[in-house]
Coordinates of C-alpha atoms in Angstrom, one line a residue:
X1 CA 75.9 142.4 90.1
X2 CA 77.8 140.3 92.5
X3 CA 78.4 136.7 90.6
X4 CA 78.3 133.5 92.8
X5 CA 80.2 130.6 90.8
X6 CA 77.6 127.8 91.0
X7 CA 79.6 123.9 90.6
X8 CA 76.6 121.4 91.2
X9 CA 79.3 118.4 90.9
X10 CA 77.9 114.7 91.0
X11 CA 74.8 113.1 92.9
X12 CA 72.6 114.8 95.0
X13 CA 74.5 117.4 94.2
X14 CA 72.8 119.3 91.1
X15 CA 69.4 118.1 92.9
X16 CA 70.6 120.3 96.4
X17 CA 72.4 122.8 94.8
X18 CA 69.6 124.2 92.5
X19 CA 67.0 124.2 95.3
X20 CA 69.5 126.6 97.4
X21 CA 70.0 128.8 94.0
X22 CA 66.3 129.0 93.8
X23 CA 66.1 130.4 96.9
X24 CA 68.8 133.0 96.4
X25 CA 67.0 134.2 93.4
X26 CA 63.5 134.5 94.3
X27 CA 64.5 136.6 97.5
X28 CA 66.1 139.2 94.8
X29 CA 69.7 139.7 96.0
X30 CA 70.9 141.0 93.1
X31 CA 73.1 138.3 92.5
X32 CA 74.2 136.7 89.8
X33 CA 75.2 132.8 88.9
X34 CA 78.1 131.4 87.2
X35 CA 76.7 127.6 86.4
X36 CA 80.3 125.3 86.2
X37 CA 78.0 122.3 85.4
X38 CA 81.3 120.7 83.4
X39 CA 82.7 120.5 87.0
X40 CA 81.6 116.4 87.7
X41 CA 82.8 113.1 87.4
X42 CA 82.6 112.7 83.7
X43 CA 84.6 115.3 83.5
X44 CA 87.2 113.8 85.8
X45 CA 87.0 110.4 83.6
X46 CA 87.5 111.9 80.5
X47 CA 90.4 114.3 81.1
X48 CA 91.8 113.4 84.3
X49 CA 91.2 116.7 85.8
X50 CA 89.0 117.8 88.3
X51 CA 89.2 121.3 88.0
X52 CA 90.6 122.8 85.0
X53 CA 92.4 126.2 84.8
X54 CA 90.0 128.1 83.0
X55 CA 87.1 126.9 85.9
X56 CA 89.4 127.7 88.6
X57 CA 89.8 131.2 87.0
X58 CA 85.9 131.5 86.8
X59 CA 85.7 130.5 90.5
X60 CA 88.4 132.8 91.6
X61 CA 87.1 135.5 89.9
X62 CA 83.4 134.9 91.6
X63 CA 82.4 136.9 94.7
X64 CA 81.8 133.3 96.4
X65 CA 81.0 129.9 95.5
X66 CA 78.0 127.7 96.1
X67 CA 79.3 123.8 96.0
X68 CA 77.0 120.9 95.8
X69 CA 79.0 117.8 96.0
X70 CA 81.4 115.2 94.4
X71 CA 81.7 111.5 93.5
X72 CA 81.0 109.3 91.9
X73 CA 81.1 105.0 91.8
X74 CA 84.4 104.0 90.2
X75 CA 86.2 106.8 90.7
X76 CA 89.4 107.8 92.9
X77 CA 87.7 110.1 95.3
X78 CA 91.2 111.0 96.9
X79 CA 92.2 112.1 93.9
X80 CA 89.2 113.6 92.5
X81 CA 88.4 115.5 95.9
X82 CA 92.5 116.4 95.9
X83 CA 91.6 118.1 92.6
X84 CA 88.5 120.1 93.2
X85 CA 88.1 121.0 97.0
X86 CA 91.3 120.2 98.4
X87 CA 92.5 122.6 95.3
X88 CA 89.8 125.4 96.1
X89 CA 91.0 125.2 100.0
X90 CA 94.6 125.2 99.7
X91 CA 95.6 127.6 96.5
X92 CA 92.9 129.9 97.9
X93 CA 93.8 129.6 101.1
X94 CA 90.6 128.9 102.8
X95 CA 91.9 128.5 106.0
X96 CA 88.7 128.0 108.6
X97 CA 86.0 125.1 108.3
X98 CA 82.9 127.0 109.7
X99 CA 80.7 124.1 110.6
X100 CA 77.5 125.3 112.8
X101 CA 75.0 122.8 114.5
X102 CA 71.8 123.5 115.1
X103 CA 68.7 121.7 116.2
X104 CA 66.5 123.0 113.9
X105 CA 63.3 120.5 115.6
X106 CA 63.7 118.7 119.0
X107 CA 62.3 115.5 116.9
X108 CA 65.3 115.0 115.0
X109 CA 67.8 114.7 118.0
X110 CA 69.1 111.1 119.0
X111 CA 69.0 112.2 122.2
X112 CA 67.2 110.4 125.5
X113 CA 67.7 113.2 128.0
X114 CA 65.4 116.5 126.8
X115 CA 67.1 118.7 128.9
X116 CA 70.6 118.3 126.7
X117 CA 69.2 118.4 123.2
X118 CA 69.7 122.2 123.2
X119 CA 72.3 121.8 120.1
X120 CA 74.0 125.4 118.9
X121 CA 77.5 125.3 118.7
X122 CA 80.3 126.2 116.2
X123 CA 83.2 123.7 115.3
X124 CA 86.1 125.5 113.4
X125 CA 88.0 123.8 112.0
X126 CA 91.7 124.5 111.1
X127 CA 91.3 123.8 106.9
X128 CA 95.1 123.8 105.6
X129 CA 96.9 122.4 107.5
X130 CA 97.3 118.9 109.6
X131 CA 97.0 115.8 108.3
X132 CA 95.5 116.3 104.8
X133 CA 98.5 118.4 103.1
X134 CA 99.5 115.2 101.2
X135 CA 103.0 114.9 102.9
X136 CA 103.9 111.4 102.6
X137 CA 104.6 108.3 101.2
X138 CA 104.4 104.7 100.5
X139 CA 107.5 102.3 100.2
X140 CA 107.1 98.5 98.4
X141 CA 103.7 99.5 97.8
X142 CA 101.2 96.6 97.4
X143 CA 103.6 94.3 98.6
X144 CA 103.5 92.3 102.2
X145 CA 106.4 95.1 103.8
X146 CA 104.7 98.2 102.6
X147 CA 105.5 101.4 104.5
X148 CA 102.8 104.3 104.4
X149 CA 104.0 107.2 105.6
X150 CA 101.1 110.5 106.4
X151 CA 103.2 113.5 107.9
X152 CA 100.8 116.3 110.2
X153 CA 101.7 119.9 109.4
X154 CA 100.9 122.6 112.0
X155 CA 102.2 126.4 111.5
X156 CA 102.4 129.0 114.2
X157 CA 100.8 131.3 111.6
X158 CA 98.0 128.5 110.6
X159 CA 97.2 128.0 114.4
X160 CA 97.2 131.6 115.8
X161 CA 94.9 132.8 112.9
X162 CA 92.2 129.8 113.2
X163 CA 92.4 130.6 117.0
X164 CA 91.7 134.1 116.3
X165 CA 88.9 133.3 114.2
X166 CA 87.6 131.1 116.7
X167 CA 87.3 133.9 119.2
X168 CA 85.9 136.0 117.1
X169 CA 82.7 133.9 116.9
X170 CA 82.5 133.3 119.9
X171 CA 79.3 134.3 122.3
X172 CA 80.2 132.8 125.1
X173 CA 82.7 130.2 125.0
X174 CA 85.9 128.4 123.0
X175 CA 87.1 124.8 123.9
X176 CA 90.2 124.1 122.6
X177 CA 89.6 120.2 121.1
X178 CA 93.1 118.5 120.5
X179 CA 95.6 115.6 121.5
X180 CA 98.9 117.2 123.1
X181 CA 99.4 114.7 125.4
X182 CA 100.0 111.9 122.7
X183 CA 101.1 114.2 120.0
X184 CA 103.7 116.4 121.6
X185 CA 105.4 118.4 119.1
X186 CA 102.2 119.7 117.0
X187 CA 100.6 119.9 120.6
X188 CA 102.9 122.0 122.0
X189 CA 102.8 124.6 119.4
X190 CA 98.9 124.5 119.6
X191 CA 98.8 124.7 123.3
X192 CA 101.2 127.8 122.9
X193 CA 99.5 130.1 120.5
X194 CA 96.2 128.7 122.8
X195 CA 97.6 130.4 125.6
X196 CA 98.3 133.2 123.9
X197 CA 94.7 133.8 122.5
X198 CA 93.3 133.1 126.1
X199 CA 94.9 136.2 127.1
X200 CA 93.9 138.5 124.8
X201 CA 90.4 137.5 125.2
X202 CA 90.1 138.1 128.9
X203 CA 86.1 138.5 128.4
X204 CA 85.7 135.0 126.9
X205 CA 85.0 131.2 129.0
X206 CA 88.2 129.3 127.9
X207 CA 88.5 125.5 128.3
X208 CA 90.4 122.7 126.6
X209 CA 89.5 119.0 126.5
X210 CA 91.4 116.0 124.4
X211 CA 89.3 114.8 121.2
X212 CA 88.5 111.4 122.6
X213 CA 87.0 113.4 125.8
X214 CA 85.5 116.1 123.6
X215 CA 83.4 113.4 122.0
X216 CA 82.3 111.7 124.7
X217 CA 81.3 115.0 126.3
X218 CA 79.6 116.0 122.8
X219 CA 77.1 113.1 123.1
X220 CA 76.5 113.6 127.2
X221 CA 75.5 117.1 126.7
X222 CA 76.0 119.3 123.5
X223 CA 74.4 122.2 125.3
X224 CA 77.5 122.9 126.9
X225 CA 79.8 123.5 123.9
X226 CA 79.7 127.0 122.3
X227 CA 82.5 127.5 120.3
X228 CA 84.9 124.0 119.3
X229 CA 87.8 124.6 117.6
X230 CA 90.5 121.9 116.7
X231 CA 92.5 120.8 113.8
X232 CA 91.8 119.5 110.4
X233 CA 91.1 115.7 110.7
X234 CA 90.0 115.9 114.6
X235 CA 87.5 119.0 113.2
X236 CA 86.4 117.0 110.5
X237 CA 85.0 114.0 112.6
X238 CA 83.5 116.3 115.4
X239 CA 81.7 118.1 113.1
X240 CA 80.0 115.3 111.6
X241 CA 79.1 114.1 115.0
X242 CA 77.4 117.5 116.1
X243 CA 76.0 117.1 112.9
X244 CA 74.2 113.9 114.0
X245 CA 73.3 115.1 116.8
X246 CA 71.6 118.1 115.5
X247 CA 69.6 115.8 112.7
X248 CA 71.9 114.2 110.2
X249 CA 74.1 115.4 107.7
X250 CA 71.2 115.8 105.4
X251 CA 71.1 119.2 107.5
X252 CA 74.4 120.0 107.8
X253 CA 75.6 123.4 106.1
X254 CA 79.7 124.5 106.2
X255 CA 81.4 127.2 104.6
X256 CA 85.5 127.2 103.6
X257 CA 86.4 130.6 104.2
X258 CA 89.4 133.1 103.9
X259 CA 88.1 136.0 106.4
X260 CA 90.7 138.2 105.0
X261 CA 89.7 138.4 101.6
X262 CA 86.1 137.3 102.1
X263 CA 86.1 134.5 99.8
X264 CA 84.4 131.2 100.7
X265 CA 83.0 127.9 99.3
X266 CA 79.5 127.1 100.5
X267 CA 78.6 123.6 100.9
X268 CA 76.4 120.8 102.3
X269 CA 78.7 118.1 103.9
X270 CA 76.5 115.1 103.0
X271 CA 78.5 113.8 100.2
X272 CA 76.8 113.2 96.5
X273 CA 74.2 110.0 97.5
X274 CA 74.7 108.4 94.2
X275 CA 72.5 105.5 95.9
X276 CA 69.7 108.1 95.9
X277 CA 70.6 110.4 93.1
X278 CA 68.0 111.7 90.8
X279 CA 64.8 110.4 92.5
X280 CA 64.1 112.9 94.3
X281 CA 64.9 111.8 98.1
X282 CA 67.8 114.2 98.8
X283 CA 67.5 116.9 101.4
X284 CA 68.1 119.9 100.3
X285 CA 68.0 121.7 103.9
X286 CA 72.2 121.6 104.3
X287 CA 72.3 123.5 100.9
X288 CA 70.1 126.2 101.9
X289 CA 71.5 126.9 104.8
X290 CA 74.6 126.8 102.7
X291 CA 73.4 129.2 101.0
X292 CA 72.2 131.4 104.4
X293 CA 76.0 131.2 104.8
X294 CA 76.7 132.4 102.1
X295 CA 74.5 135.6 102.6
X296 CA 76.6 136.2 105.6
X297 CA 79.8 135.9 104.3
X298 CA 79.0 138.6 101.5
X299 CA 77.4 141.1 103.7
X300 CA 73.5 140.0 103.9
X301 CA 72.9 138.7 107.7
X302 CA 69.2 139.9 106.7
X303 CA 69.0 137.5 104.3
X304 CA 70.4 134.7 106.0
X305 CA 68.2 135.4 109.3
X306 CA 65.2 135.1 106.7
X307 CA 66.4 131.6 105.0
X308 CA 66.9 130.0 108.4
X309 CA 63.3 131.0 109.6
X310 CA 62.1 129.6 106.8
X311 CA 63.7 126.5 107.0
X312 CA 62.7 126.4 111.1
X313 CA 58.9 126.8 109.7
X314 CA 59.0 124.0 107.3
X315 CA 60.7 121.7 109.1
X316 CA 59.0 121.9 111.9
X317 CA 55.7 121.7 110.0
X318 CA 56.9 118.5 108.8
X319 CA 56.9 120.2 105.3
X320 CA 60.2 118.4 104.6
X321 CA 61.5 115.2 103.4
X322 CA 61.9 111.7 104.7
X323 CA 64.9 111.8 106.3
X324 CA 63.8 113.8 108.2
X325 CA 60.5 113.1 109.2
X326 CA 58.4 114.9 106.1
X327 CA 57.0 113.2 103.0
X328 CA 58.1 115.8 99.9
X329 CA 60.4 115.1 97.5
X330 CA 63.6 117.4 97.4
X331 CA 61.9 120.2 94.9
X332 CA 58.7 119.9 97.0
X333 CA 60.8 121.2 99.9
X334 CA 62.8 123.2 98.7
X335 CA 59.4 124.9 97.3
X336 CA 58.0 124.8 100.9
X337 CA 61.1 126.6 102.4
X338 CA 60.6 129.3 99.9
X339 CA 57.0 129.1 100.3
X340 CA 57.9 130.5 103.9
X341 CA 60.0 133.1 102.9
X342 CA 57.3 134.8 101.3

């Protein structure tokens, strides 16, 4: 049996996350679940810890994991998240941010002009490196001549084998997003190992645009973007923006992956809601296609084809819920997508 660690966190998250485990186990995969339901913001209150050794051994010994999301009012979410995802990334080296957009319903897109709403593109994202490594400082701290110091990390091995990813996706296209003409040194060494890929994928329509023109370009015409890969805070903000524009993070789906050992975190971006936690509002769209992703990454495409078509159906029945357009509550839709499936 092939054991998915299951850690619903805080929120939404237990809401989402047991829709999308549902749906796993009524399409009869053969897998099984390993619930980490200790894995939450009490937790972190109580013992300081967000992720304990004997979880992180659970999770690392898992084929995958399905994540639902964490926070909570009144805690330190930098050092919560530092403790739980930031750890998963980083000690498992979970180098690429697979972030697809897609819009599942021309309804949902913000956009005026019809004939650019055609949103299905791919933003990579470069996952452990950049600015979020934690190199830094602060200096008289809270006083009126504080210093706060956040150092960006870029590798030649950490960009060539996000690059290579990136190009490995591709079906038609890779735009190189990044900022080398105000941040020369990390720049440089992306622009180099750029060139490099370029050449040995002679088959593939290359082009590169700074972030601030990437975005802008992004909300003139999404259509045009195939493949977007970038580094780890510019990837983080353009995803959530093709997010948007495919309809809301509510739909949003992203997987943290190592593609050389297979391993990956599966995981709706939209945060854990507490404003809307337990009444039943929540989308749980972004986990199921979560958990599509996950299908992929451990060698079912079959299965993920079928979750996605079943999520098309629904939501574009308007079987869904009110972010979105629908009137069901977050078990009535995950029920509907499921509903489709069979």
């Amino acid at each position: 049996m092939t054991v998915i660690a299951v850690v619903p966190g805080d929120g939404i998250g237990p809401e989402v996350t047991d829709e999308a485990v549902k749906v796993l186990d009524d399409m009869g995969l053969g897998l099984g679940f390993d619930h980490l339901d200790d894995v939450n913001a009490t937790t972190f209150r109580e013992t300081g810890a967000g992720l304990s050794p004997e979880n992180f051994e659970r999770i690392r010994s898992a084929r995958s994991v399905l994540f639902g999301a964490i926070g909570a009012p009144g805690i330190n979410n930098s050092e919560y998240g530092r403790g739980v995802l930031i750890k998963m990334r980083f000690e498992l080296d979970l180098y690429v941010n697979h972030r697809p957009a897609f819009l599942w319903d021309a309804r949902l897109s913000p956009l005026r002009d019809e004939r650019r709403r055609n949103v299905d593109c791919l933003v990579v994202r470069e996952n452990s490196e950049g600015l979020y490594v934690g190199v830094g400082g602060r200096v008289r701290a809270d006083t009126p001549h504080e210093i706060a110091i956040d150092e960006e990390v870029t590798t030649y091995h950490g960009v060539r084998r996000v690059l290579d990813y990136a190009f490995s996706k591709a079906r038609k296209s890779v735009c190189l997003v990044d900022k080398s003409n105000a941040v020369p040194n990390g720049g440089r060494l992306w622009q180099r190992c750029w060139r490099d890929a370029v050449g040995k994928n002679p088959g593939v329509d290359c082009s590169h645009l700074f972030v601030d023109a990437a975005a802008m370009k992004l909300v003139d015409d999404p259509s045009a973007f195939d493949v977007i890969v970038t580094n780890n805070s510019y990837g983080d903000i353009l995803s959530d923006l093709t997010a948007q524009l495919a309809g809301g993070l509510g739909m949003a789906a992203s997987a943290n992956l190592n593609p050389e050992t297979g391993f990956g975190v599966y995981e709706p971006v939209h945060g854990s809601a507490p404003d809307i936690a337990g009444q039943g509002k929540a989308n749980p769209v972004g986990a199921i296609l979560s958990a599509a992703l996950l299908c992929e990454g451990i060698g079912l495409p079959e299965a993920a084809g079928a979750i996605r078509r079943a999520v098309s159906a629904a939501v574009a029945a308007g079987r869904c819920t009110p972010d979105i357009g629908g009137s069901l509550t977050t078990r009535e839709a995950g029920a509907a997508i499921r509903a489709e499936l069979r």
